[in-house]
PDB file of C-alpha atoms in Angstrom:
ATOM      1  CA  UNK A  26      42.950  59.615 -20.847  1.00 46.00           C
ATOM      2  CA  UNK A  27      43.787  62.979 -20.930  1.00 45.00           C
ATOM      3  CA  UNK A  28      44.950  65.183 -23.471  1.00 44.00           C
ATOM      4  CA  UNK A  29      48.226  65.640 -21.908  1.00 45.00           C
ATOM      5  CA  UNK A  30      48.822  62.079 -22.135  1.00 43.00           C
ATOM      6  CA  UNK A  31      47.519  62.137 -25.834  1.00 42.00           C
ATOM      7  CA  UNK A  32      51.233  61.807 -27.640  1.00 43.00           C
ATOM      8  CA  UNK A  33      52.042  59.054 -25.542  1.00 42.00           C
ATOM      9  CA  UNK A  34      48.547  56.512 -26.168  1.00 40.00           C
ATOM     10  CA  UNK A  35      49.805  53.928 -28.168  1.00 43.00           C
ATOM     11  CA  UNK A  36      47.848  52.208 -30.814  1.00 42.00           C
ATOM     12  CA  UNK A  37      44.235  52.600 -32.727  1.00 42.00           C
ATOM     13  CA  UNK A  38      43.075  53.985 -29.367  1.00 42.00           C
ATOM     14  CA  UNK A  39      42.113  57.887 -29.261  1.00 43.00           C
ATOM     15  CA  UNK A  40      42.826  60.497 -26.131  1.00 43.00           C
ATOM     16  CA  UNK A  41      39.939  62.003 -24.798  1.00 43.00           C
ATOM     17  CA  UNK A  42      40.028  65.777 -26.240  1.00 41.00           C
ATOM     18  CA  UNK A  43      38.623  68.971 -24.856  1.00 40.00           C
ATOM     19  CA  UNK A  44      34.976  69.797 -26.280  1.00 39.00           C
ATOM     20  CA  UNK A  45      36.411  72.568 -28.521  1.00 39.00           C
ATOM     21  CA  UNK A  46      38.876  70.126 -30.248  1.00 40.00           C
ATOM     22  CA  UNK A  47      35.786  67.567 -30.766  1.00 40.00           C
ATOM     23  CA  UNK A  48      33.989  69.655 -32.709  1.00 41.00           C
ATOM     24  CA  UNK A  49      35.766  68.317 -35.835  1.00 42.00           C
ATOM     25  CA  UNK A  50      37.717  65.384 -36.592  1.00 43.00           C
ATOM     26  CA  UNK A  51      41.344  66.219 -36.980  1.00 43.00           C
ATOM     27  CA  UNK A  52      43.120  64.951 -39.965  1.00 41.00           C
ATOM     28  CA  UNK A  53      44.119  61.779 -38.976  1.00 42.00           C
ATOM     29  CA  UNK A  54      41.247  60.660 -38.436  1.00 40.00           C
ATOM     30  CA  UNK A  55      39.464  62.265 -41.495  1.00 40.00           C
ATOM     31  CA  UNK A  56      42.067  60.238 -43.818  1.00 44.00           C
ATOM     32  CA  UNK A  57      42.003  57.500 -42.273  1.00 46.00           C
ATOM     33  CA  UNK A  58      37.936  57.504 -42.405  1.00 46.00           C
ATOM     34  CA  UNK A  59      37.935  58.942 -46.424  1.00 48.00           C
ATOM     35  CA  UNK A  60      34.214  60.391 -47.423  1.00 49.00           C
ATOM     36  CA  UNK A  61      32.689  58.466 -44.344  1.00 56.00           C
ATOM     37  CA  UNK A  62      31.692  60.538 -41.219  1.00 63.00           C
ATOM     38  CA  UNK A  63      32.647  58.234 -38.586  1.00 64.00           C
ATOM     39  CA  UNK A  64      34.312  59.095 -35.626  1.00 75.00           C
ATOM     40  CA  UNK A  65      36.775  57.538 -33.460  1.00 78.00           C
ATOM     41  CA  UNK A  66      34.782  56.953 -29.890  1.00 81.00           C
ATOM     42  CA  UNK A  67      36.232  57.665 -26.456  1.00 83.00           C
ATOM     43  CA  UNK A  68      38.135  55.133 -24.736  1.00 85.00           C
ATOM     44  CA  UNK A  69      39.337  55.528 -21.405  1.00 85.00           C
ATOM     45  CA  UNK A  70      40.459  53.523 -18.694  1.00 84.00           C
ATOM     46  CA  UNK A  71      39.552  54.647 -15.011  1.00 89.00           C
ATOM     47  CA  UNK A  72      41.814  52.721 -12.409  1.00 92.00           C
ATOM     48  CA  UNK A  73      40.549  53.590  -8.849  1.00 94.00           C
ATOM     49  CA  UNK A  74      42.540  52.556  -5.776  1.00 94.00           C
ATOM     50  CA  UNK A  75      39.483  52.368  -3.427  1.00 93.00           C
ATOM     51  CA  UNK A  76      40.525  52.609   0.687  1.00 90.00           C
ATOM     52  CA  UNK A  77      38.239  52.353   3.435  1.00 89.00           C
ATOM     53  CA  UNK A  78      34.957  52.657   0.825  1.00 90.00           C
ATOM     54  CA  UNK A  79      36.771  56.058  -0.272  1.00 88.00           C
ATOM     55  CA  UNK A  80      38.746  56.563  -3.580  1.00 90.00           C
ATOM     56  CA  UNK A  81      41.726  56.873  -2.249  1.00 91.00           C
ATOM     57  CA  UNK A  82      43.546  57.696  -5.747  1.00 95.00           C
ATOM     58  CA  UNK A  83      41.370  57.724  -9.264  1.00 95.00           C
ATOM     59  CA  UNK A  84      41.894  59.783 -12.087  1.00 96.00           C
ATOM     60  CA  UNK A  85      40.337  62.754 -11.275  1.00 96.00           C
ATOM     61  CA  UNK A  86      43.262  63.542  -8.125  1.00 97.00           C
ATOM     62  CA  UNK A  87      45.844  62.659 -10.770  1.00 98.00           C
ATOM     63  CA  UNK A  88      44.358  65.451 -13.153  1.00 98.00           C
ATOM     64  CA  UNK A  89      43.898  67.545 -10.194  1.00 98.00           C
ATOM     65  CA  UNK A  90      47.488  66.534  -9.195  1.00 98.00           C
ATOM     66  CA  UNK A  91      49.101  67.650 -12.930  1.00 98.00           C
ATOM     67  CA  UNK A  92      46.674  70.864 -12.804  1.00 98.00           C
ATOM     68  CA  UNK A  93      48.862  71.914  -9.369  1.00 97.00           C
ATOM     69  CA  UNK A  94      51.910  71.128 -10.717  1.00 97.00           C
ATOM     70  CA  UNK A  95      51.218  73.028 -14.013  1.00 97.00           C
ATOM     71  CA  UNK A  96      49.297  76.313 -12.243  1.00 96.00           C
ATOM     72  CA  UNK A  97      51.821  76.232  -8.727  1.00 94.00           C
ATOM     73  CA  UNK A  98      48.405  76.414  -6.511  1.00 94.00           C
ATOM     74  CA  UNK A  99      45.251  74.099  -5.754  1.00 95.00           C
ATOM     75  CA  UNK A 100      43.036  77.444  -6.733  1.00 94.00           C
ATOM     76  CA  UNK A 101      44.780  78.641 -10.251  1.00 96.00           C
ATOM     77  CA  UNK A 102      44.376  74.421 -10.806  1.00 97.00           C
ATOM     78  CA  UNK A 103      41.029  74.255  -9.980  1.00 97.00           C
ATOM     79  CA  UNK A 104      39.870  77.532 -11.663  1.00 97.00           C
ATOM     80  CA  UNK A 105      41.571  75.207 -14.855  1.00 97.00           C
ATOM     81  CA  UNK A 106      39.619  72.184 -14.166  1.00 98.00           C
ATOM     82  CA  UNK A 107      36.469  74.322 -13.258  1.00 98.00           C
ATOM     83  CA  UNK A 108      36.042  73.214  -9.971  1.00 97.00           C
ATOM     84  CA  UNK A 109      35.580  75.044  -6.786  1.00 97.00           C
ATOM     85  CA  UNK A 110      38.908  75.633  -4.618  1.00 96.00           C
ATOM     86  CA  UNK A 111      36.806  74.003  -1.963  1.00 97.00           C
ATOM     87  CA  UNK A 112      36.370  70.960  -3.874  1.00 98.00           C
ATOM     88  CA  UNK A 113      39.509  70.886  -5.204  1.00 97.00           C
ATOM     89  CA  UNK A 114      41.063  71.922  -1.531  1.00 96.00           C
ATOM     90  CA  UNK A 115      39.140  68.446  -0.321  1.00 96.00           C
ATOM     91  CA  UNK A 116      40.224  65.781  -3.124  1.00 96.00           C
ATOM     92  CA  UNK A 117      43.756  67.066  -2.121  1.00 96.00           C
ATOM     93  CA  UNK A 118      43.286  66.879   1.476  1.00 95.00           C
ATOM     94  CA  UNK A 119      41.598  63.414   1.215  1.00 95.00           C
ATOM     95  CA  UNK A 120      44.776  62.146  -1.271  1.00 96.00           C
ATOM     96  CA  UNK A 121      47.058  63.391   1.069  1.00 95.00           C
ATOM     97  CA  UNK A 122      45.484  61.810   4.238  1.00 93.00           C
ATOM     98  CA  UNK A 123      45.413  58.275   2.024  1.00 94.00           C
ATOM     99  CA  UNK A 124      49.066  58.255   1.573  1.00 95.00           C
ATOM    100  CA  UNK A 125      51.976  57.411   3.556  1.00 95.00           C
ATOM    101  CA  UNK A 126      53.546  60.869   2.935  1.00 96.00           C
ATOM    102  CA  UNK A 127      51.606  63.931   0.826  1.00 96.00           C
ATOM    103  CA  UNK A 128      51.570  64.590  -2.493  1.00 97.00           C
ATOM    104  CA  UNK A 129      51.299  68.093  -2.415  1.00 96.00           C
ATOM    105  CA  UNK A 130      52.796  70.789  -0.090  1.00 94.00           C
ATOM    106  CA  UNK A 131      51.710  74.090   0.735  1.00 88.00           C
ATOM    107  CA  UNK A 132      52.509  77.137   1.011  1.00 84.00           C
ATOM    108  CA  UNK A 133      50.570  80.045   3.147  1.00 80.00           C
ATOM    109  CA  UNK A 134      50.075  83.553   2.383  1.00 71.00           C
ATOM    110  CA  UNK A 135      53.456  86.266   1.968  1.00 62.00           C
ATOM    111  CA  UNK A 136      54.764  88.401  -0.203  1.00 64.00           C
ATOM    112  CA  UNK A 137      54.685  85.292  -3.013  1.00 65.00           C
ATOM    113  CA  UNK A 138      51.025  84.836  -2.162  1.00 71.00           C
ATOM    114  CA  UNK A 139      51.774  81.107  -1.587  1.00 77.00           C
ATOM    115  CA  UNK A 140      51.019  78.017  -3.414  1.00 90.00           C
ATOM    116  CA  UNK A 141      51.412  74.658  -3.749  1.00 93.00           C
ATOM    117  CA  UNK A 142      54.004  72.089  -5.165  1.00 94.00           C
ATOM    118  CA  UNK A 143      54.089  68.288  -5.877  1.00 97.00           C
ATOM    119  CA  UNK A 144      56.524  66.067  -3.645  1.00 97.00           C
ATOM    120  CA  UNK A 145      58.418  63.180  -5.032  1.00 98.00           C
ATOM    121  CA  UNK A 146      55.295  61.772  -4.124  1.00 98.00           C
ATOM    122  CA  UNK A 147      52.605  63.303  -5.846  1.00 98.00           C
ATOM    123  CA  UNK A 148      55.035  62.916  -9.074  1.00 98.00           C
ATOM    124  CA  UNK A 149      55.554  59.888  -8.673  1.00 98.00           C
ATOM    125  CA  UNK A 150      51.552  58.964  -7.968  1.00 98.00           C
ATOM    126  CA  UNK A 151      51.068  61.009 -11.821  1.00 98.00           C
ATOM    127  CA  UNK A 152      54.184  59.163 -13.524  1.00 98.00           C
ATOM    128  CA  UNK A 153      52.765  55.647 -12.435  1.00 97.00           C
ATOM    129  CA  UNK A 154      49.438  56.285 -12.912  1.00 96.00           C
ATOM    130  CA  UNK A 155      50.024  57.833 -16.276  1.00 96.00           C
ATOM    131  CA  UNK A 156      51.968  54.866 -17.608  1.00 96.00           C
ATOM    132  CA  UNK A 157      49.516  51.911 -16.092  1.00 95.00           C
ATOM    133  CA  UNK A 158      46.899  54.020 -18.137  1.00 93.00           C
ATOM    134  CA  UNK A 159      49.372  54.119 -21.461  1.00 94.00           C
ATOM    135  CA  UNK A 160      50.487  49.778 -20.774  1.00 95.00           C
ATOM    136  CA  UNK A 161      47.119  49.146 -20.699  1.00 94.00           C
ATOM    137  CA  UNK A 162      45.989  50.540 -23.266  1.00 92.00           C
ATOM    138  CA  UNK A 163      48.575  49.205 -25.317  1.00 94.00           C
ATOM    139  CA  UNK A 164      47.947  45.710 -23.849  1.00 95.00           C
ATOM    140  CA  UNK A 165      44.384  45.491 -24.915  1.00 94.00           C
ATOM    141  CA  UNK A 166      44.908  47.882 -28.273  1.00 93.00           C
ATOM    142  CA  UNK A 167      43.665  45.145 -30.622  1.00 94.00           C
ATOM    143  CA  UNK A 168      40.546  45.156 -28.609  1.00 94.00           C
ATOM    144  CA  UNK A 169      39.973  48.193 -28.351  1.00 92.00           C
ATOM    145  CA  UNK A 170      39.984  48.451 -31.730  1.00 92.00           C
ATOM    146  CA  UNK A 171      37.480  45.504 -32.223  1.00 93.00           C
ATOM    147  CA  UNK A 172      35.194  47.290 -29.844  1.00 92.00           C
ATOM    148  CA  UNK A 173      35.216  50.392 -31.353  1.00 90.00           C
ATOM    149  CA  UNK A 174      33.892  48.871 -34.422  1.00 90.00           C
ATOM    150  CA  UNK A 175      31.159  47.773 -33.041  1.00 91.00           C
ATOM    151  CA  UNK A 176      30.415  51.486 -32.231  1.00 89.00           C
ATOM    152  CA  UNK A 177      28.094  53.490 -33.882  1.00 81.00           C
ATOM    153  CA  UNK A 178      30.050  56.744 -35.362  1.00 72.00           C
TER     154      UNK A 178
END
């Protein structure tokens, strides 16, 4: 999960964070552990709708797909995910060739400079996606948290 979805995971499971917020354990999970040095592992779920051998939709086009919406182009979003605008340009173009209408549109060159923007679609792709991500991990929460047990911290 990602750490925009990170207020809404419900239960003992933990968002993924960014490398400079897992340096330390945040307070939460410092009480909740006391003197021991455990930490919480990574649990994510990674639906993939898979079309003609391809991945037609998986979560790296949904964080791809939020990165546009939040930056207003596929470059200013990839330079955020630290991807190449080529590769980022090409999970784009293969989403949008997957689905029945695109997610994204366009916009060349002018006095604006351009940019893209989602379409009801491409919203709609991140609001579902999101919350199958959020119900399942709510559906399998106790576990999760059996599982995670089992981890080494």
């Amino acid at each position: 999960m990602t750490a925009s979805t990170k207020d809404r995971t419900p239960g003992p499971v933990k968002a993924r964070k960014s490398a400079a917020q897992n340096t330390a354990p945040d307070s939460a999970t410092t009480d909740a552990v006391g003197a021991s040095s455990r930490r919480e592992p990574d649990v994510r779920f990674r639906m993939r709708v898979i079309q003609h051998e391809t991945v037609a939709l998986g979560p790296g086009k949904v964080t791809l797909l939020e990165a546009v919406r939040d930056h207003g182009s596929i470059s200013a979003a990839a330079r955020s995910l630290n991807m190449s605008y080529r590769r980022a340009w090409l999970l784009m173009d293969e989403l949008n060739r997957a689905l029945e209408s695109p997610a994204t549109v366009s916009e060349h060159g002018g006095q604006s400079g351009g940019g893209s923007t989602l379409t009801a679609v491409g919203e709609e792709i991140i609001r579902l996606y999101r919350g199958i991500e959020a119900r399942a991990a709510a559906a399998c929460a106790p576990e999760i948290a059996a599982l995670t047990k089992l981890v080494k911290g």
